[in-house]
PDB file of C-alpha atoms in Angstrom:
ATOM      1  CA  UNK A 298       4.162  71.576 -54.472  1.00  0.00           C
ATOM      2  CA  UNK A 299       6.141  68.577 -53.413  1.00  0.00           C
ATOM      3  CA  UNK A 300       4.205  66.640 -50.508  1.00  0.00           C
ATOM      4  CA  UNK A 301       6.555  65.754 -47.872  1.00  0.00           C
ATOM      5  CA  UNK A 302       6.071  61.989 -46.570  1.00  0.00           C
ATOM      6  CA  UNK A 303       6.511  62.177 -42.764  1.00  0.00           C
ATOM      7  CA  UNK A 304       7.339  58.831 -41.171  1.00  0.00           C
ATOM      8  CA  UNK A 305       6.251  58.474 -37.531  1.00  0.00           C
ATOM      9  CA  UNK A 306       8.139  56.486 -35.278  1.00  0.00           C
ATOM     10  CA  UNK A 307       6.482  57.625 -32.296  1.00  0.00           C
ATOM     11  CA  UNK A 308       3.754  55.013 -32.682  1.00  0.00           C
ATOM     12  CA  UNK A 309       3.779  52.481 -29.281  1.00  0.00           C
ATOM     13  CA  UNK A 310       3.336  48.908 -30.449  1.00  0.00           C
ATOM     14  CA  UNK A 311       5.123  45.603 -30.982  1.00  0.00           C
ATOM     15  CA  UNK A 312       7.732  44.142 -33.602  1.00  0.00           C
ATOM     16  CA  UNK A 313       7.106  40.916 -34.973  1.00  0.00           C
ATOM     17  CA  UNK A 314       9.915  39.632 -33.087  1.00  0.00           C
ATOM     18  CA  UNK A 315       8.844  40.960 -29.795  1.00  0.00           C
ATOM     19  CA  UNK A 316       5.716  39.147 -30.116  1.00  0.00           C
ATOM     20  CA  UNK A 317       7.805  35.782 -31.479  1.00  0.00           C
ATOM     21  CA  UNK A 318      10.068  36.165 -28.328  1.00  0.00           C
ATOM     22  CA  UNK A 319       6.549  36.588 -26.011  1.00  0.00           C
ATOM     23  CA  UNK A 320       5.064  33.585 -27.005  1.00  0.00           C
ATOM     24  CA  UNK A 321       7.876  31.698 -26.700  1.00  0.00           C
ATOM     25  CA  UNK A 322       8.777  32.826 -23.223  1.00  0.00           C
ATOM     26  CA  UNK A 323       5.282  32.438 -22.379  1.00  0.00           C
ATOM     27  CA  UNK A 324       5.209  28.445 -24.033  1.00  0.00           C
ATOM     28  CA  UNK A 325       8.105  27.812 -22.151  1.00  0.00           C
ATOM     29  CA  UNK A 326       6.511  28.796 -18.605  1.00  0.00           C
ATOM     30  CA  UNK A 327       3.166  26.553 -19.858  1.00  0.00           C
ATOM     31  CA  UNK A 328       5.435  23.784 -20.372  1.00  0.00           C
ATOM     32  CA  UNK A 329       7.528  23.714 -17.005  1.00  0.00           C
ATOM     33  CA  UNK A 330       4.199  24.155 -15.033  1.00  0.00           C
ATOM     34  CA  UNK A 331       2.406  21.304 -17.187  1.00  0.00           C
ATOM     35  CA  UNK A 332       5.190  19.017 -16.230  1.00  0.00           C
ATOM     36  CA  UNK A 333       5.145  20.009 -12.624  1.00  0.00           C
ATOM     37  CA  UNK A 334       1.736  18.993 -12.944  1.00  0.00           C
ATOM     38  CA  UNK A 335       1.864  15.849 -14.515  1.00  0.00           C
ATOM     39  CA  UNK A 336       4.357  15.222 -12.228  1.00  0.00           C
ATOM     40  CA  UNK A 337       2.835  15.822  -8.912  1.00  0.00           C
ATOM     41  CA  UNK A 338      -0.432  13.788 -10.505  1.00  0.00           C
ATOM     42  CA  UNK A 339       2.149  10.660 -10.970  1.00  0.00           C
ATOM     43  CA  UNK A 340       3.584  11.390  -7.415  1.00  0.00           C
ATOM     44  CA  UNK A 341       0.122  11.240  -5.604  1.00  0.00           C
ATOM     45  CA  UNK A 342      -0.771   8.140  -7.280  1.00  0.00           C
ATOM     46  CA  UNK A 343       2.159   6.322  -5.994  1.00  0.00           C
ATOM     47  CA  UNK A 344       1.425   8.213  -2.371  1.00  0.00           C
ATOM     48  CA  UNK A 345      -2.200   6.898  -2.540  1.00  0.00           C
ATOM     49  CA  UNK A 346      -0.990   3.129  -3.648  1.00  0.00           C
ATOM     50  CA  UNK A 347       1.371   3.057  -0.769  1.00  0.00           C
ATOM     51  CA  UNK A 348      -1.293   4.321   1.608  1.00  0.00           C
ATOM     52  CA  UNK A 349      -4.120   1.525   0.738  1.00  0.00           C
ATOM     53  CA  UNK A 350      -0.754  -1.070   1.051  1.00  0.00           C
ATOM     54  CA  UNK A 351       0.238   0.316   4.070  1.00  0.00           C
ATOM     55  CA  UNK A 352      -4.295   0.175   5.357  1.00  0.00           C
ATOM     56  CA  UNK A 353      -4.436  -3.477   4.201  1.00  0.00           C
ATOM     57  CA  UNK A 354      -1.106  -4.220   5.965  1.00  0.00           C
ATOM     58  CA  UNK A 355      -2.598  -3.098   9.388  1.00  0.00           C
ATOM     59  CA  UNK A 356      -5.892  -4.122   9.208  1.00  0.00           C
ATOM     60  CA  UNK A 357      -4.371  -7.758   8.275  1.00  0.00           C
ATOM     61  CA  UNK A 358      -1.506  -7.581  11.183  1.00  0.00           C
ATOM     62  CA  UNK A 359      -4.651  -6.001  13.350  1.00  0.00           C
ATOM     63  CA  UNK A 360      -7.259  -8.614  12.427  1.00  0.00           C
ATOM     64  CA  UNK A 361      -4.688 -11.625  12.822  1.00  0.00           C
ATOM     65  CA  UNK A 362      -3.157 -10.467  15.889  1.00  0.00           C
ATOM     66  CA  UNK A 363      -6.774 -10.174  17.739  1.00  0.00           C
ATOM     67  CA  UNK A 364      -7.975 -12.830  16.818  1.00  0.00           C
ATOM     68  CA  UNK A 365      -4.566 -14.954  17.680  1.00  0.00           C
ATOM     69  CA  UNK A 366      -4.163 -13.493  20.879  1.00  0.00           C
ATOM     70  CA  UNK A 367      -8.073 -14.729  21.864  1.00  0.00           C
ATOM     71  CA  UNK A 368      -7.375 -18.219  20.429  1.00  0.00           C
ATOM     72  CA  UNK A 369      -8.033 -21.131  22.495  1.00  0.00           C
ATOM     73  CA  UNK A 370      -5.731 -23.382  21.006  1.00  0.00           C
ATOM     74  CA  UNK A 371      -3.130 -23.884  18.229  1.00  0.00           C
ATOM     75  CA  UNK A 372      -2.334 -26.644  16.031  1.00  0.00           C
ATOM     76  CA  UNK A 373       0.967 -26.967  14.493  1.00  0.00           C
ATOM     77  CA  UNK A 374       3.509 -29.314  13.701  1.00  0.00           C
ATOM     78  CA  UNK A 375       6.776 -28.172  16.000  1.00  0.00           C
ATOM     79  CA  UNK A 376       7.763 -25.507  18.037  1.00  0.00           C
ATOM     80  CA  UNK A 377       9.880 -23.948  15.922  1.00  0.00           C
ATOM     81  CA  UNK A 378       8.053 -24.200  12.681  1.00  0.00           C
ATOM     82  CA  UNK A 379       6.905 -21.806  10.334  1.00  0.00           C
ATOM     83  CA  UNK A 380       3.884 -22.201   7.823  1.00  0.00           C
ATOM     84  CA  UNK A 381       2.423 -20.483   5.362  1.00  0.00           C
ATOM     85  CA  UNK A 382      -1.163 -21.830   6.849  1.00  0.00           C
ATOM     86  CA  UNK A 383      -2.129 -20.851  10.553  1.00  0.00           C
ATOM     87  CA  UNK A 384      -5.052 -23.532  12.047  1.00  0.00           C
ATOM     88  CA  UNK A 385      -6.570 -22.688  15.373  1.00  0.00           C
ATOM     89  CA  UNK A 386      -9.590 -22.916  17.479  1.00  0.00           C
ATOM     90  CA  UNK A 387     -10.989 -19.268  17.940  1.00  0.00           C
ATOM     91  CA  UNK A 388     -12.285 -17.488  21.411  1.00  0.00           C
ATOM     92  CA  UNK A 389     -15.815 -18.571  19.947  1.00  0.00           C
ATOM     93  CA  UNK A 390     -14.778 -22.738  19.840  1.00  0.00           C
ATOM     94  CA  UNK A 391     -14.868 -22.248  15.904  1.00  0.00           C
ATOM     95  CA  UNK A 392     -11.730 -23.996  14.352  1.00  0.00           C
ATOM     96  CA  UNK A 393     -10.162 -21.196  11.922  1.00  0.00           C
ATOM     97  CA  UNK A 394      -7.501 -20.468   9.548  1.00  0.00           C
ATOM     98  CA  UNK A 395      -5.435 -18.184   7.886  1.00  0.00           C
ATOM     99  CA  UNK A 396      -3.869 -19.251   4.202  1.00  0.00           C
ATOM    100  CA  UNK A 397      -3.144 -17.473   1.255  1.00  0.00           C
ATOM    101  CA  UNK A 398      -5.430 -17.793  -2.056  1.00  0.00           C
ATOM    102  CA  UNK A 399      -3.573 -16.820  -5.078  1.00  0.00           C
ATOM    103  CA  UNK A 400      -2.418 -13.467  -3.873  1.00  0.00           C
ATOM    104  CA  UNK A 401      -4.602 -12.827  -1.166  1.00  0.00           C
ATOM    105  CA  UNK A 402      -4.647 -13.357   2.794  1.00  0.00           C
ATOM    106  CA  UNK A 403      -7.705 -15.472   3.600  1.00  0.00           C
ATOM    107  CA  UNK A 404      -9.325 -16.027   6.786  1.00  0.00           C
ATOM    108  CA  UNK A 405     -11.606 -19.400   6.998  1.00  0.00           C
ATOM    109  CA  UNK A 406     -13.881 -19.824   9.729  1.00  0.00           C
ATOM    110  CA  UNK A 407     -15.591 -23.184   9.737  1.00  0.00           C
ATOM    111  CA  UNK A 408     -15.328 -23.796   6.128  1.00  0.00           C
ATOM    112  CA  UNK A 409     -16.684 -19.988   4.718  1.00  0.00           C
ATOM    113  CA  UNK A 410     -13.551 -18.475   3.270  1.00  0.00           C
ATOM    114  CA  UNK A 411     -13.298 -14.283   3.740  1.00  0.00           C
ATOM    115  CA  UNK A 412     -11.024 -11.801   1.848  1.00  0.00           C
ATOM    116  CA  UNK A 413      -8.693  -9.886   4.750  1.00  0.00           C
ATOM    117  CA  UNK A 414      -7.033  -7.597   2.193  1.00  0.00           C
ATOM    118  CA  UNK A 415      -8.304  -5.933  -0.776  1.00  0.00           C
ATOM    119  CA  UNK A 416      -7.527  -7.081  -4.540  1.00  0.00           C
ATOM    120  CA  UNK A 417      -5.752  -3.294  -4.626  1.00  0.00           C
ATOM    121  CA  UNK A 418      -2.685  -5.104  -3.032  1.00  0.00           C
ATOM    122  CA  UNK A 419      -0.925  -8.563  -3.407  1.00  0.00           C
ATOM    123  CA  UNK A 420       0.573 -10.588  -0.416  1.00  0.00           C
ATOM    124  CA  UNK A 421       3.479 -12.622  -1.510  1.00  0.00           C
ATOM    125  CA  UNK A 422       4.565 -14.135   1.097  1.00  0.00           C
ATOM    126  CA  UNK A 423       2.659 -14.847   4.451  1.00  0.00           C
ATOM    127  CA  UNK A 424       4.850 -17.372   7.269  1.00  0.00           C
ATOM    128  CA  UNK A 425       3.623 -17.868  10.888  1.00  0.00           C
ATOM    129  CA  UNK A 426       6.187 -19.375  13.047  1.00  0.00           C
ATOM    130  CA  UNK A 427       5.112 -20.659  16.387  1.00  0.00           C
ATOM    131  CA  UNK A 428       7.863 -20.086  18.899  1.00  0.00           C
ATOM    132  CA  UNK A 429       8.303 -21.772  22.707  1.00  0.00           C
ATOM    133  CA  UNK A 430       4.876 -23.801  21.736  1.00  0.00           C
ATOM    134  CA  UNK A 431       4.238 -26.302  25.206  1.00  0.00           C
ATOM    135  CA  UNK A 432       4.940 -26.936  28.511  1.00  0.00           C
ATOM    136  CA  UNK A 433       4.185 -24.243  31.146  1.00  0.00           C
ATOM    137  CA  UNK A 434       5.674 -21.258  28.412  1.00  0.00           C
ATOM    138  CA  UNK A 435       3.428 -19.248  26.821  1.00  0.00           C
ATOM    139  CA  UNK A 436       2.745 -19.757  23.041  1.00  0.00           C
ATOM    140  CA  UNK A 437       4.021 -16.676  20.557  1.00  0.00           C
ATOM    141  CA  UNK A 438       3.299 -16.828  17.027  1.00  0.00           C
ATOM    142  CA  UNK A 439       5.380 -14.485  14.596  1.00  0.00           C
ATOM    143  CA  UNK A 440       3.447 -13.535  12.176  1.00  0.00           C
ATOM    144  CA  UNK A 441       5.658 -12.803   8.463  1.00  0.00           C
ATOM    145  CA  UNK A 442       4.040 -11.146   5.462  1.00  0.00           C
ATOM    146  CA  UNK A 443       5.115  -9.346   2.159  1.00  0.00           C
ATOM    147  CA  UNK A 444       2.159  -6.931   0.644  1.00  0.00           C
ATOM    148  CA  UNK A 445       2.596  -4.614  -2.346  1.00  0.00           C
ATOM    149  CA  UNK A 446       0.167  -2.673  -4.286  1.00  0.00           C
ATOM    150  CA  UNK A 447      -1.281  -4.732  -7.324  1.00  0.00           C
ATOM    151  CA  UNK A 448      -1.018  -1.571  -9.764  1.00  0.00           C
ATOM    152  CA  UNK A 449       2.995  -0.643  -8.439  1.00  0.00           C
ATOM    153  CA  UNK A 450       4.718  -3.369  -7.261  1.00  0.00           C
ATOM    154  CA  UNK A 451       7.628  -0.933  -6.203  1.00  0.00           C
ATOM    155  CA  UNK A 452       5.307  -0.092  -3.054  1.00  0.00           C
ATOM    156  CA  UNK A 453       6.315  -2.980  -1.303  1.00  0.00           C
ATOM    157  CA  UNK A 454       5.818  -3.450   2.535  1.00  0.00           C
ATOM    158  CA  UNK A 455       7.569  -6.257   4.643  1.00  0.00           C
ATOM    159  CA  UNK A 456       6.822  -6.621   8.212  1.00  0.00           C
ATOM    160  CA  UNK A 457       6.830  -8.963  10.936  1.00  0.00           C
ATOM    161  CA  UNK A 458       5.469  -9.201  14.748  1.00  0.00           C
ATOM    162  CA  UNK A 459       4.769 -11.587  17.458  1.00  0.00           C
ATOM    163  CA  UNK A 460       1.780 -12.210  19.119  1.00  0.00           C
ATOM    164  CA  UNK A 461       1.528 -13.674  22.321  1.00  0.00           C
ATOM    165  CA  UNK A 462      -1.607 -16.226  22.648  1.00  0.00           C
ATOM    166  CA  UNK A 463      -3.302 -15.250  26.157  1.00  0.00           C
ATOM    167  CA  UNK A 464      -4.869 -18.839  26.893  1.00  0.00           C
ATOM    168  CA  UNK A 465      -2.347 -21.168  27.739  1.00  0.00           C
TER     169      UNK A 465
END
C-alpha cells in the first residue's frame, strides 16, 4: 500500500515575510514617535530657557523701576546722557547703584554688591538714560537692557522703559 502524503494548507500562521514586513512597519512607527519625542524634549528646553530669561528680565525691570521711582536723588552727568552705571541716593538716604559685573546686573547699596539676575541668563548690554533731568520737570530715567539665556543665546530679550522718579 502506497501512503498518500497529504499537505495541509489550512494551517493559520505567518510567512517569514509577513513577519519581516511587521517588524519593519512596527520599527518605523518606534522611530517617528522617538523623534517626536526627542523633539518635544529639545522644544521644552528652549521654552523653559526663555521663561527663566523672560523671570530675570522682570524681576530686574521690576526691582530697578521701584527702587528708581522712590529715589531721592540722581547723579548724572547731563540730561540727555546715557550710562551703563546708574548712581542714586535711595528712599532709605543710602547712596546706590546699578552696574554690570561681567555679565550680570548688579545692584550696590553702600558698598555690598548683590546679584539682580541669575547666572542662568547673561545681560549684555544695560544703558540708563536720564531724560528732562532739572528745573521744575520731572526726572525720567529709561532704563535699556539686553538679557539672553547663558545655555541658548538665541533666547534673547531686548526691552526698554521709562521710569518716572516721584521726588523732585
Amino acid at each position: 500500500l502506497k501512503a498518500k502524503t497529504k499537505l495541509n494548507f489550512d494551517k493559520k500562521g505567518f510567512t517569514l515575510i509577513e513577519t519581516l514586513i511587521a517588524v519593519l512597519i512596527a520599527a518605523l512607527i518606534i522611530t517617528t514617535v522617538i523623534g517626536v519625542f526627542v523633539s518635544t524634549v529639545g522644544e521644552e528646553q528652549k521654552v523653559s530657557q526663555l521663561k527663566t530669561v523672560e523671570d530675570n528680565a522682570r524681576y530686574a525691570t521690576e526691582t530697578m523701576s521701584r527702587e528708581i521711582r522712590m529715589a531721592l536723588t540722581i547723579y548724572n552727568e547731563e540730561a540727555g546722557e546715557c550710562n551703563d552705571e546708574l548712581d542714586f541716593i535711595n528712599s532709605d538716604g543710602e547712596s546706590q547703584r546699578y552696574s554690570l559685573s561681567g555679565e550680570q546686573l548688579i545692584k550696590t547699596v553702600t558698598g555690598a554688591p548683590e546679584p539682580i539676575t541669575s547666572q542662568k541668563v547673561r545681560v549684555s548690554n544695560l544703558n540708563f538714560c536720564v531724560n528732562d533731568f532739572g528745573g521744575d520737570v520731572q526726572p525720567r530715567i529709561t532704563i535699556l537692557m539686553t538679557i539672553e539665556s547663558a545655555e541658548n543665546p538665541s533666547s534673547k530679550i531686548s526691552l526698554q522703559t521709562t521710569v518716572s522718579v516721584r521726588a523732585y
